[in-house]
CSV table of C-alpha atoms and ligand atoms in Angstrom, one decimal:
chain,number,residue,atom,x,y,z
A,84,MET,CA,82.6,105.2,113.8
A,85,ASP,CA,83.2,106.6,110.3
A,86,VAL,CA,86.5,105.2,109.1
A,87,THR,CA,86.5,107.5,106.1
A,88,THR,CA,87.3,110.7,108.1
A,89,LEU,CA,89.3,109.4,111.0
A,90,THR,CA,92.8,110.7,111.6
A,91,ILE,CA,95.5,109.1,113.7
A,92,ALA,CA,94.9,111.4,116.6
A,93,SER,CA,91.1,110.9,116.5
A,94,THR,CA,91.5,107.1,116.2
A,95,ARG,CA,93.7,107.0,119.3
A,96,SER,CA,91.3,109.1,121.4
A,97,ALA,CA,88.2,107.2,120.1
A,98,ILE,CA,89.8,103.9,121.3
A,99,ALA,CA,91.1,105.3,124.6
A,100,GLU,CA,87.6,106.8,125.3
A,101,LYS,CA,86.0,103.5,124.4
A,102,LYS,CA,83.9,105.0,121.6
A,103,THR,CA,85.1,102.2,119.4
A,104,THR,CA,87.5,99.3,119.4
A,105,ALA,CA,90.4,98.5,117.2
A,106,VAL,CA,88.6,95.3,116.2
A,107,GLN,CA,85.6,97.3,115.1
A,108,LEU,CA,87.8,99.7,113.1
A,109,VAL,CA,89.4,96.7,111.3
A,110,GLU,CA,86.0,95.3,110.5
A,111,SER,CA,84.6,98.6,109.1
A,112,SER,CA,87.8,99.2,107.1
A,113,TYR,CA,87.6,95.8,105.5
A,114,LYS,CA,83.9,96.4,104.8
A,115,LYS,CA,84.8,99.6,103.0
A,116,ILE,CA,87.6,97.9,101.1
A,117,LYS,CA,85.4,95.1,100.0
A,118,ALA,CA,82.8,97.6,98.8
A,119,GLU,CA,85.1,100.0,97.0
A,120,ASN,CA,88.2,98.2,96.0
A,121,PRO,CA,86.8,96.2,93.1
A,122,GLU,CA,86.5,99.6,91.3
A,123,ILE,CA,89.4,101.5,92.7
A,124,ASN,CA,91.9,98.6,92.7
A,125,ALA,CA,94.1,100.1,95.4
A,126,TRP,CA,94.8,96.8,97.4
A,127,LEU,CA,96.6,93.8,96.0
A,128,THR,CA,96.7,91.6,99.2
A,129,LEU,CA,94.8,91.8,102.4
A,130,CYS,CA,96.3,90.3,105.6
A,131,GLU,CA,93.2,89.9,107.8
A,132,ASP,CA,94.6,87.5,110.4
A,133,ARG,CA,97.6,89.7,111.1
A,134,ALA,CA,95.3,92.8,111.3
A,135,MET,CA,92.8,91.1,113.6
A,136,ALA,CA,95.5,89.8,116.0
A,137,GLN,CA,97.1,93.2,116.3
A,138,ALA,CA,93.7,94.9,116.8
A,139,GLN,CA,92.9,92.4,119.6
A,140,ARG,CA,96.2,93.2,121.3
A,141,MET,CA,95.4,96.9,121.2
A,142,ASP,CA,91.9,96.4,122.6
A,143,GLN,CA,93.3,94.3,125.5
A,144,LEU,CA,95.6,97.2,126.3
A,145,ALA,CA,92.7,99.6,126.2
A,146,ALA,CA,90.5,97.3,128.3
A,147,LYS,CA,93.2,97.2,131.0
A,148,GLY,CA,93.4,101.0,130.9
A,149,ASP,CA,97.1,100.7,130.0
A,150,PRO,CA,98.6,103.7,128.1
A,151,LEU,CA,98.2,103.2,124.4
A,152,PRO,CA,101.1,103.4,122.0
A,153,PRO,CA,101.0,106.3,119.5
A,154,LEU,CA,99.4,104.4,116.7
A,155,ALA,CA,97.1,102.2,118.7
A,156,GLY,CA,94.5,100.6,116.4
A,157,VAL,CA,95.3,102.9,113.4
A,158,PRO,CA,94.3,100.9,110.2
A,159,MET,CA,97.1,101.3,107.6
A,160,GLY,CA,98.1,100.0,104.2
A,161,ILE,CA,101.7,99.5,102.9
A,162,LYS,CA,102.8,100.0,99.4
A,163,ASP,CA,103.7,96.7,97.9
A,164,VAL,CA,107.4,97.5,97.6
A,165,MET,CA,108.0,97.1,101.3
A,166,VAL,CA,108.5,93.5,102.4
A,167,THR,CA,106.1,92.0,105.0
A,168,ARG,CA,106.9,88.7,106.7
A,169,GLY,CA,104.6,86.0,105.5
A,170,VAL,CA,102.5,88.4,103.4
A,171,ARG,CA,102.9,88.3,99.7
A,172,THR,CA,104.9,91.3,98.3
A,173,THR,CA,104.8,91.8,94.6
A,174,ALA,CA,106.3,95.3,93.8
A,175,GLY,CA,103.5,95.5,91.3
A,176,SER,CA,105.3,93.0,89.2
A,177,LYS,CA,104.5,89.6,87.8
A,178,ILE,CA,108.1,88.6,88.6
A,179,LEU,CA,107.2,88.6,92.3
A,180,GLU,CA,103.7,87.4,91.9
A,181,SER,CA,104.0,84.7,94.6
A,182,PHE,CA,106.9,86.0,96.6
A,183,ILE,CA,106.4,85.6,100.4
A,184,PRO,CA,109.2,87.5,102.2
A,185,PRO,CA,110.8,86.0,105.3
A,186,TYR,CA,111.2,89.3,107.2
A,187,ASP,CA,109.6,92.7,107.8
A,188,CYS,CA,110.7,96.1,106.4
A,189,THR,CA,112.0,98.2,109.4
A,190,ALA,CA,109.5,101.0,108.7
A,191,VAL,CA,106.6,98.5,108.9
A,192,ALA,CA,108.0,96.8,112.0
A,193,ARG,CA,108.2,100.2,113.7
A,194,LEU,CA,104.6,101.0,112.8
A,195,GLU,CA,103.4,97.8,114.2
A,196,SER,CA,105.4,98.1,117.4
A,197,ALA,CA,103.7,101.5,117.8
A,198,GLY,CA,100.3,99.8,117.6
A,199,ALA,CA,99.4,100.3,113.9
A,200,VAL,CA,97.2,97.7,112.3
A,201,ILE,CA,98.4,96.6,108.8
A,202,LEU,CA,95.4,95.8,106.7
A,203,GLY,CA,97.2,94.8,103.5
A,204,LYS,CA,99.4,95.8,100.6
A,205,MET,CA,98.9,98.6,98.1
A,206,ASN,CA,98.9,98.5,94.3
A,207,CYS,CA,101.7,100.6,92.7
A,208,ASP,CA,103.6,100.9,89.4
A,209,GLU,CA,105.9,98.0,88.7
A,210,PHE,CA,109.0,98.4,90.9
A,211,ALA,CA,107.7,101.9,91.6
A,212,MET,CA,108.5,103.0,88.0
A,213,GLY,CA,105.8,105.3,86.8
A,214,SER,CA,103.7,108.4,87.5
A,215,SER,CA,100.2,107.1,86.9
A,216,ASN,CA,100.0,103.6,88.4
A,217,GLU,CA,99.3,102.3,84.9
A,218,ASN,CA,102.5,100.3,84.9
A,219,SER,CA,101.2,97.8,87.5
A,220,ALA,CA,101.0,94.2,86.4
A,221,TYR,CA,97.8,94.1,88.5
A,222,GLY,CA,95.9,96.7,86.6
A,223,PRO,CA,95.5,100.5,87.0
A,224,VAL,CA,94.3,102.2,90.2
A,225,ARG,CA,91.4,104.7,89.8
A,226,ASN,CA,91.4,108.1,91.4
A,227,PRO,CA,88.6,108.2,93.9
A,228,ARG,CA,88.0,111.9,93.3
A,229,ASP,CA,87.3,111.1,89.6
A,230,LYS,CA,87.3,107.5,88.6
A,231,SER,CA,88.2,108.2,84.9
A,232,ARG,CA,91.5,109.6,86.1
A,233,VAL,CA,94.8,108.2,87.3
A,234,PRO,CA,95.7,108.5,91.1
A,235,GLY,CA,99.3,109.4,90.2
A,236,GLY,CA,102.2,107.1,90.8
A,237,SER,CA,104.0,105.2,91.6
A,238,SER,CA,102.3,105.1,95.1
A,239,GLY,CA,98.9,105.3,93.4
A,240,GLY,CA,97.2,102.7,95.6
A,241,SER,CA,98.5,104.3,98.8
A,242,ALA,CA,97.1,107.7,97.9
A,243,ALA,CA,93.8,106.4,96.6
A,244,ALA,CA,93.1,104.3,99.7
A,245,VAL,CA,93.6,107.3,102.0
A,246,ALA,CA,91.5,109.5,99.7
A,247,ALA,CA,88.7,106.9,99.5
A,248,GLY,CA,88.7,106.2,103.3
A,249,MET,CA,89.9,102.7,103.0
A,250,ALA,CA,92.8,103.3,105.4
A,251,VAL,CA,93.6,106.1,107.8
A,252,ALA,CA,97.1,106.3,106.5
A,253,THR,CA,99.5,104.4,104.2
A,254,LEU,CA,103.1,104.1,103.4
A,255,GLY,CA,104.5,105.0,100.0
A,256,SER,CA,108.0,105.3,98.5
A,257,ASP,CA,109.5,108.2,96.6
A,258,THR,CA,112.4,108.0,94.2
A,259,GLY,CA,111.4,110.8,91.9
A,260,GLY,CA,108.1,112.0,93.3
A,261,SER,CA,106.1,108.9,94.0
A,262,ILE,CA,104.7,110.0,97.3
A,263,ARG,CA,104.2,113.7,96.6
A,264,GLN,CA,102.7,113.5,93.1
A,265,PRO,CA,100.0,110.9,93.9
A,266,ALA,CA,99.2,112.8,97.1
A,267,SER,CA,98.7,115.9,95.0
A,268,PHE,CA,96.5,114.0,92.5
A,269,CYS,CA,94.3,112.4,95.2
A,270,GLY,CA,94.0,115.4,97.6
A,271,VAL,CA,95.9,114.0,100.5
A,272,VAL,CA,99.2,114.8,102.3
A,273,GLY,CA,102.4,113.0,101.2
A,274,LEU,CA,105.7,113.4,103.0
A,275,MET,CA,109.1,112.4,101.6
A,276,PRO,CA,111.7,112.8,104.5
A,277,THR,CA,115.4,113.6,104.0
A,278,TYR,CA,117.4,110.7,102.4
A,279,GLY,CA,118.5,108.5,105.3
A,280,ARG,CA,115.8,109.8,107.8
A,281,ILE,CA,113.8,106.5,107.6
A,282,SER,CA,115.6,103.2,107.1
A,283,ARG,CA,115.3,101.6,103.7
A,284,TYR,CA,115.8,98.1,105.1
A,285,GLY,CA,113.2,95.9,103.4
A,286,LEU,CA,112.3,98.4,100.7
A,287,ILE,CA,112.6,96.7,97.4
A,288,ALA,CA,115.3,98.7,95.7
A,289,PHE,CA,114.6,100.7,92.6
A,290,ALA,CA,117.4,103.4,92.7
A,291,SER,CA,119.2,103.1,96.0
A,292,SER,CA,120.7,106.6,96.1
A,293,LEU,CA,117.2,108.1,95.5
A,294,ASP,CA,114.7,105.7,97.3
A,295,HIS,CA,112.8,107.0,100.3
A,296,ILE,CA,109.9,105.7,102.5
A,297,GLY,CA,107.3,108.1,103.7
A,298,PRO,CA,103.7,108.4,104.8
A,299,LEU,CA,100.5,109.4,103.0
A,300,THR,CA,97.9,110.8,105.3
A,301,ARG,CA,94.7,112.9,105.7
A,302,SER,CA,96.5,115.6,107.7
A,303,VAL,CA,99.9,117.2,108.3
A,304,GLN,CA,99.7,116.2,111.9
A,305,ASP,CA,99.3,112.6,110.9
A,306,ALA,CA,102.4,112.8,108.7
A,307,ALA,CA,104.3,114.3,111.7
A,308,ILE,CA,103.2,111.5,114.0
A,309,LEU,CA,104.2,108.8,111.5
A,310,LEU,CA,107.5,110.3,110.7
A,311,ARG,CA,108.5,110.4,114.4
A,312,VAL,CA,107.6,106.7,114.7
A,313,MET,CA,109.6,105.6,111.7
A,314,ALA,CA,112.6,107.9,111.8
A,315,GLY,CA,115.9,107.1,113.2
A,316,HIS,CA,119.0,105.0,112.7
A,317,ASP,CA,118.7,101.4,111.8
A,318,PRO,CA,121.8,99.1,112.0
A,319,MET,CA,120.3,97.2,109.0
A,320,ASP,CA,120.6,100.2,106.7
A,321,SER,CA,124.1,101.9,106.7
A,322,THR,CA,122.7,104.9,104.9
A,323,SER,CA,120.1,105.6,107.7
A,324,ALA,CA,121.2,108.7,109.6
A,325,LYS,CA,122.1,108.9,113.3
A,326,ALA,CA,120.6,112.5,113.4
A,327,PRO,CA,118.3,113.2,116.4
A,328,VAL,CA,114.5,112.9,115.8
A,329,PRO,CA,112.6,115.9,117.0
A,330,ASP,CA,109.0,115.9,118.2
A,331,TYR,CA,107.5,116.8,114.9
A,332,GLU,CA,104.0,117.4,116.2
A,333,GLN,CA,105.2,120.1,118.4
A,334,GLU,CA,107.5,121.6,115.7
A,335,MET,CA,104.7,121.6,113.1
A,336,ALA,CA,102.4,123.7,115.4
A,337,LYS,CA,104.8,126.7,115.5
A,338,PRO,CA,103.6,129.7,113.5
A,339,VAL,CA,105.2,130.6,110.2
A,340,LYS,CA,105.4,134.3,111.1
A,341,GLY,CA,108.8,135.7,110.2
A,342,LEU,CA,109.8,132.6,108.2
A,343,ARG,CA,111.4,133.3,104.9
A,344,LEU,CA,109.9,131.3,102.1
A,345,GLY,CA,111.6,131.0,98.6
A,346,VAL,CA,109.5,130.9,95.4
A,347,PRO,CA,111.7,129.6,92.6
A,348,LYS,CA,110.8,131.2,89.2
A,349,GLU,CA,111.9,128.0,87.4
A,350,TYR,CA,108.9,126.2,88.9
A,351,PHE,CA,106.3,128.6,87.5
A,352,GLY,CA,107.2,128.6,83.8
A,353,GLU,CA,106.0,126.8,80.7
A,354,GLY,CA,103.9,123.7,81.1
A,355,LEU,CA,102.3,124.8,84.4
A,356,GLU,CA,98.5,124.6,84.2
A,357,PRO,CA,96.9,128.0,84.9
A,358,GLU,CA,94.5,126.6,87.5
A,359,VAL,CA,97.4,124.9,89.4
A,360,ARG,CA,99.4,128.1,89.3
A,361,ALA,CA,96.5,130.2,90.5
A,362,ALA,CA,95.8,127.8,93.5
A,363,VAL,CA,99.5,127.7,94.5
A,364,GLU,CA,99.9,131.5,94.2
A,365,ALA,CA,96.8,132.0,96.3
A,366,SER,CA,98.2,129.8,99.0
A,367,ILE,CA,101.5,131.6,98.9
A,368,ALA,CA,99.6,134.9,99.3
A,369,LYS,CA,97.9,133.4,102.4
A,370,LEU,CA,101.2,132.4,103.9
A,371,GLN,CA,102.3,136.0,103.4
A,372,GLY,CA,99.1,137.1,105.0
A,373,VAL,CA,100.1,135.2,108.2
A,374,GLY,CA,103.5,136.8,108.3
A,375,ALA,CA,105.8,134.6,106.2
A,376,GLU,CA,108.2,136.6,104.1
A,377,ILE,CA,108.1,135.6,100.4
A,378,VAL,CA,111.5,135.8,98.7
A,379,PRO,CA,112.0,135.2,94.9
A,380,VAL,CA,114.8,132.6,94.4
A,381,SER,CA,116.4,130.9,91.5
A,382,LEU,CA,117.3,127.3,91.0
A,383,PRO,CA,119.1,127.7,87.6
A,384,HIS,CA,119.8,124.1,86.8
A,385,THR,CA,116.2,122.9,87.2
A,386,GLU,CA,115.8,122.3,83.5
A,387,TYR,CA,118.4,119.5,83.7
A,388,ALA,CA,116.7,117.7,86.6
A,389,VAL,CA,114.4,115.3,84.6
A,390,PRO,CA,117.1,114.1,82.2
A,391,THR,CA,119.6,113.7,85.1
A,392,TYR,CA,117.1,111.7,87.1
A,393,TYR,CA,116.3,109.4,84.2
A,394,VAL,CA,120.0,108.6,83.7
A,395,ILE,CA,120.8,108.0,87.4
A,396,ALA,CA,117.5,106.2,88.3
A,397,THR,CA,117.7,103.9,85.3
A,398,ALA,CA,121.4,103.2,85.8
A,399,GLU,CA,120.8,102.2,89.4
A,400,ALA,CA,117.6,100.2,88.5
A,401,SER,CA,119.5,98.2,85.9
A,402,ALA,CA,121.9,97.1,88.6
A,403,ASN,CA,119.3,96.5,91.3
A,404,LEU,CA,117.0,94.5,89.0
A,405,ALA,CA,119.7,92.1,87.9
A,406,ARG,CA,118.9,90.0,91.0
A,407,TYR,CA,115.6,88.8,89.4
A,408,ASP,CA,116.9,85.9,87.4
A,409,GLY,CA,114.3,83.3,88.0
A,410,VAL,CA,116.7,81.4,90.3
A,411,ARG,CA,116.2,82.9,93.8
A,412,TYR,CA,113.0,85.0,93.6
A,413,GLY,CA,109.6,84.6,92.1
A,414,TYR,CA,108.8,83.8,88.6
A,415,ARG,CA,110.7,81.2,86.6
A,416,SER,CA,110.1,80.5,83.0
A,417,GLN,CA,109.1,76.9,82.3
A,418,ASN,CA,110.1,76.9,78.6
A,419,SER,CA,113.9,77.0,78.8
A,420,ARG,CA,116.5,74.5,77.8
A,421,THR,CA,119.7,76.2,79.0
A,422,LEU,CA,120.5,78.2,82.1
A,423,ALA,CA,121.0,81.4,80.0
A,424,ASP,CA,117.7,80.8,78.3
A,425,MET,CA,116.0,80.5,81.7
A,426,TYR,CA,117.4,83.9,82.9
A,427,ARG,CA,116.4,85.5,79.6
A,428,ASN,CA,113.0,84.0,79.4
A,429,SER,CA,112.1,84.6,83.0
A,430,ARG,CA,112.9,88.2,82.7
A,431,ASP,CA,111.3,88.6,79.3
A,432,GLU,CA,108.1,86.9,80.4
A,433,ALA,CA,107.7,88.6,83.8
A,434,PHE,CA,109.0,92.2,83.5
A,435,GLY,CA,106.6,94.8,82.0
A,436,ALA,CA,107.4,97.2,79.2
A,437,GLU,CA,108.4,100.2,81.3
A,438,VAL,CA,110.7,98.1,83.5
A,439,LYS,CA,112.4,96.7,80.4
A,440,ARG,CA,112.8,100.1,78.9
A,441,ARG,CA,114.5,101.4,82.1
A,442,ILE,CA,116.8,98.4,82.3
A,443,MET,CA,117.9,99.0,78.7
A,444,LEU,CA,118.3,102.7,79.2
A,445,GLY,CA,120.3,102.2,82.4
A,446,THR,CA,122.5,99.4,81.0
A,447,TYR,CA,123.3,101.7,78.1
A,448,ALA,CA,124.1,104.7,80.3
A,449,LEU,CA,126.5,102.5,82.3
A,450,SER,CA,128.2,100.7,79.4
A,451,SER,CA,131.8,101.2,78.6
A,452,GLY,CA,132.3,104.1,76.3
A,453,TYR,CA,129.1,105.8,77.3
A,454,TYR,CA,129.6,105.9,81.1
A,455,ASP,CA,131.4,109.2,81.1
A,456,ALA,CA,129.0,110.8,78.6
A,457,TYR,CA,125.9,109.8,80.6
A,458,TYR,CA,126.3,108.5,84.1
A,459,LEU,CA,129.3,110.5,85.1
A,460,LYS,CA,127.9,113.7,83.6
A,461,ALA,CA,124.5,113.1,85.3
A,462,GLN,CA,126.3,112.8,88.7
A,463,ARG,CA,128.1,116.1,88.0
A,464,VAL,CA,124.7,117.8,87.2
A,465,ARG,CA,123.4,116.3,90.5
A,466,THR,CA,126.1,118.3,92.3
A,467,LEU,CA,125.1,121.5,90.5
A,468,LEU,CA,121.4,120.9,91.5
A,469,ALA,CA,122.5,120.5,95.1
A,470,ARG,CA,124.5,123.7,94.9
A,471,ASP,CA,121.4,125.5,93.6
A,472,PHE,CA,119.6,124.5,96.7
A,473,ASN,CA,122.5,125.3,99.1
A,474,GLU,CA,122.5,128.8,97.7
A,475,ALA,CA,118.8,129.3,98.0
A,476,PHE,CA,118.8,127.9,101.6
A,477,GLN,CA,121.3,130.6,102.5
A,478,LYS,CA,118.4,133.1,102.0
A,479,VAL,CA,115.3,131.2,102.9
A,480,GLY,CA,114.1,128.5,105.4
A,481,ALA,CA,112.0,126.6,103.0
A,482,ILE,CA,110.9,126.7,99.3
A,483,VAL,CA,107.3,126.5,98.0
A,484,THR,CA,106.3,125.3,94.5
A,485,PRO,CA,103.5,123.4,92.8
A,486,THR,CA,103.8,119.6,93.4
A,487,ALA,CA,103.0,118.7,89.8
A,488,PRO,CA,102.3,120.8,86.7
A,489,THR,CA,98.8,119.5,86.2
A,490,ALA,CA,96.0,118.0,88.2
A,491,ALA,CA,95.2,114.2,87.7
A,492,PHE,CA,95.1,113.3,84.0
A,493,LYS,CA,92.9,110.7,82.4
A,494,ILE,CA,93.7,107.0,82.5
A,495,GLY,CA,95.3,106.2,79.1
A,496,GLU,CA,96.1,109.9,78.3
A,497,LYS,CA,99.9,109.6,78.6
A,498,ALA,CA,100.3,105.8,78.7
A,499,ASP,CA,101.8,105.6,75.2
A,500,ASP,CA,104.1,108.6,75.5
A,501,PRO,CA,106.9,108.0,78.0
A,502,LEU,CA,108.4,111.5,77.6
A,503,ALA,CA,105.1,113.2,78.4
A,504,MET,CA,104.8,110.9,81.4
A,505,TYR,CA,108.4,111.7,82.6
A,506,LEU,CA,107.6,115.4,82.5
A,507,ALA,CA,104.9,114.8,85.2
A,508,ASP,CA,107.9,114.5,87.6
A,509,ILE,CA,109.4,117.9,86.7
A,510,TYR,CA,108.9,119.5,90.1
A,511,THR,CA,109.5,116.5,92.3
A,512,VAL,CA,112.7,114.7,91.0
A,513,THR,CA,115.1,117.4,92.1
A,514,ALA,CA,114.5,116.9,95.8
A,515,ASP,CA,115.2,113.2,95.5
A,516,LEU,CA,118.5,113.9,93.6
A,517,VAL,CA,119.5,116.4,96.3
A,518,GLY,CA,118.3,114.3,99.2
A,519,ILE,CA,116.2,117.1,100.8
A,520,PRO,CA,112.8,116.6,102.4
A,521,GLY,CA,109.5,117.6,100.6
A,522,ILE,CA,105.8,117.4,101.3
A,523,SER,CA,102.7,117.8,99.2
A,524,VAL,CA,99.7,119.3,100.9
A,525,PRO,CA,96.3,120.0,99.3
A,526,CYS,CA,96.0,123.7,98.5
A,527,GLY,CA,92.9,124.0,96.3
A,528,LYS,CA,90.8,122.5,93.5
A,529,THR,CA,90.4,123.0,89.8
A,530,SER,CA,87.1,124.2,88.5
A,531,SER,CA,86.1,120.6,87.8
A,532,GLY,CA,86.9,119.7,91.4
A,533,LEU,CA,90.2,118.0,91.0
A,534,PRO,CA,92.7,118.4,93.9
A,535,ILE,CA,95.8,120.5,93.6
A,536,GLY,CA,98.9,120.1,95.7
A,537,LEU,CA,101.5,122.6,97.0
A,538,GLN,CA,105.0,121.3,97.6
A,539,VAL,CA,107.2,122.5,100.4
A,540,LEU,CA,110.9,121.7,100.2
A,541,GLY,CA,113.3,122.1,103.1
A,542,LYS,CA,116.9,121.8,104.2
A,543,HIS,CA,118.5,118.4,104.9
A,544,PHE,CA,117.0,116.9,108.2
A,545,ASP,CA,114.7,120.0,108.6
A,546,GLU,CA,111.3,118.2,108.2
A,547,SER,CA,110.2,120.4,111.1
A,548,THR,CA,110.0,123.5,108.9
A,549,VAL,CA,108.6,121.6,106.0
A,550,LEU,CA,105.7,120.3,108.2
A,551,ARG,CA,105.3,123.7,109.8
A,552,VAL,CA,104.7,125.4,106.4
A,553,ALA,CA,102.4,122.6,105.2
A,554,ARG,CA,100.4,122.9,108.4
A,555,ALA,CA,100.0,126.6,107.8
A,556,VAL,CA,98.7,125.9,104.2
A,557,GLU,CA,96.3,123.3,105.6
A,558,THR,CA,95.1,125.6,108.3
A,559,HIS,CA,94.4,128.5,106.1
A,560,LEU,CA,92.4,126.3,103.7
A,561,GLN,CA,89.8,126.0,106.3
A,562,PRO,CA,87.0,128.5,105.9
B,76,LIG,N1,107.6,108.8,88.3
B,76,LIG,C1,109.0,108.7,88.6
B,76,LIG,C2,109.5,107.5,87.8
B,76,LIG,O1,108.8,107.0,87.0
B,76,LIG,C3,109.2,108.5,90.0
B,76,LIG,C4,108.9,107.2,90.6
B,76,LIG,C5,109.2,107.0,92.0
B,76,LIG,O2,109.3,108.0,92.7
B,76,LIG,N2,109.2,105.8,92.5
B,76,LIG,O3,110.6,107.1,88.0
């Protein structure tokens, strides 16, 4: 069985029809990981015993002829910002180098109770801060489609593993684009659900009002399956919504005929690479060809999204990261004489440069005298951005844009230029600020063969329409 092309649906039927076993799939996944990972660097920790025990449980069910749960035997990886009981969880940081969590993230627990096999934990930018995976304390991840290039970030390991066939699907997290942008760079599907759709319990906090968990997969159908498994209220996360969870597989299969799709002019301006624009426009034309109605819309505050995001995200991060003090978690400096020294030295020795930059920016934005000028103002702009979308959604059912202005860039190309790096998020941060769902689906390639992603944005809790449009894009890519 070729693990590199399996989807969730094909894994399930292969096991049910006894063409393979969950144990065999685990073995071939680890073989692939051991062959490819030294170069790609997508995995930080493997949990072979846990994976094998779960696979055996699934095989016993299949042997008895019992009905299999929806993710039976599906080999998956988890971004290392989600805690896993007994399995090291680093957040890509030296400060959590030897942190072994005592409990499981709700999303991970739900996957496992649906039969998924967790192979291990994925490399990412430190505390999910970055757009290229170059900010990991454990080295960069290489893009399997072109190993001289970044896989995107911060869920770079999660996207690269799916693209390279080292896992059927993975989980990522998205605070400003970290699921969708790496999905676009690696040529896979990446779904960020509505804020509150999936519990954040056990997700290591970066910016709590912006953090989301979501899947990276090889197909839109797989994203729909995983969303259904993970979605729904969790008493452990008071921001998780009590909204009903539809059958996304069914919803996704509905035709887009008659659906009104907005194309915002602000997402097709300066800085958009011509090849990306051409591929996205060609896909939009195909959507029109199958009966979607294309409607020009305007999101006039778009130009303020990146600065707004970098004030709010850093402000929240500065508060969330205060807990890493060398006392309760992870790394503690050995060279300190006083308690204050220990706090300072532990943080200084174990946080990377980008994390420190963000803590300083965020602390500044929140400090007395500057709070009104920065943080409060950013919150007001956030409201304006939400209004832009409310108005657009009066006219259309979903919005289509490029996911990122460029295809994957070279490792090192933007590493010394934080501003250029921040602009890589220009099309993704707004959805996080507004709390609406978004997906990136492959829609073409550049002339040098690099994947290009198209983004679909939808109304709050309307992942169904987002998946439906993405499915249409995916379907019409087939020759
Ligand atoms: N690239 C963005 C940042 O650096 C988004 C990160 C994310 O979504 N976690 O903050």
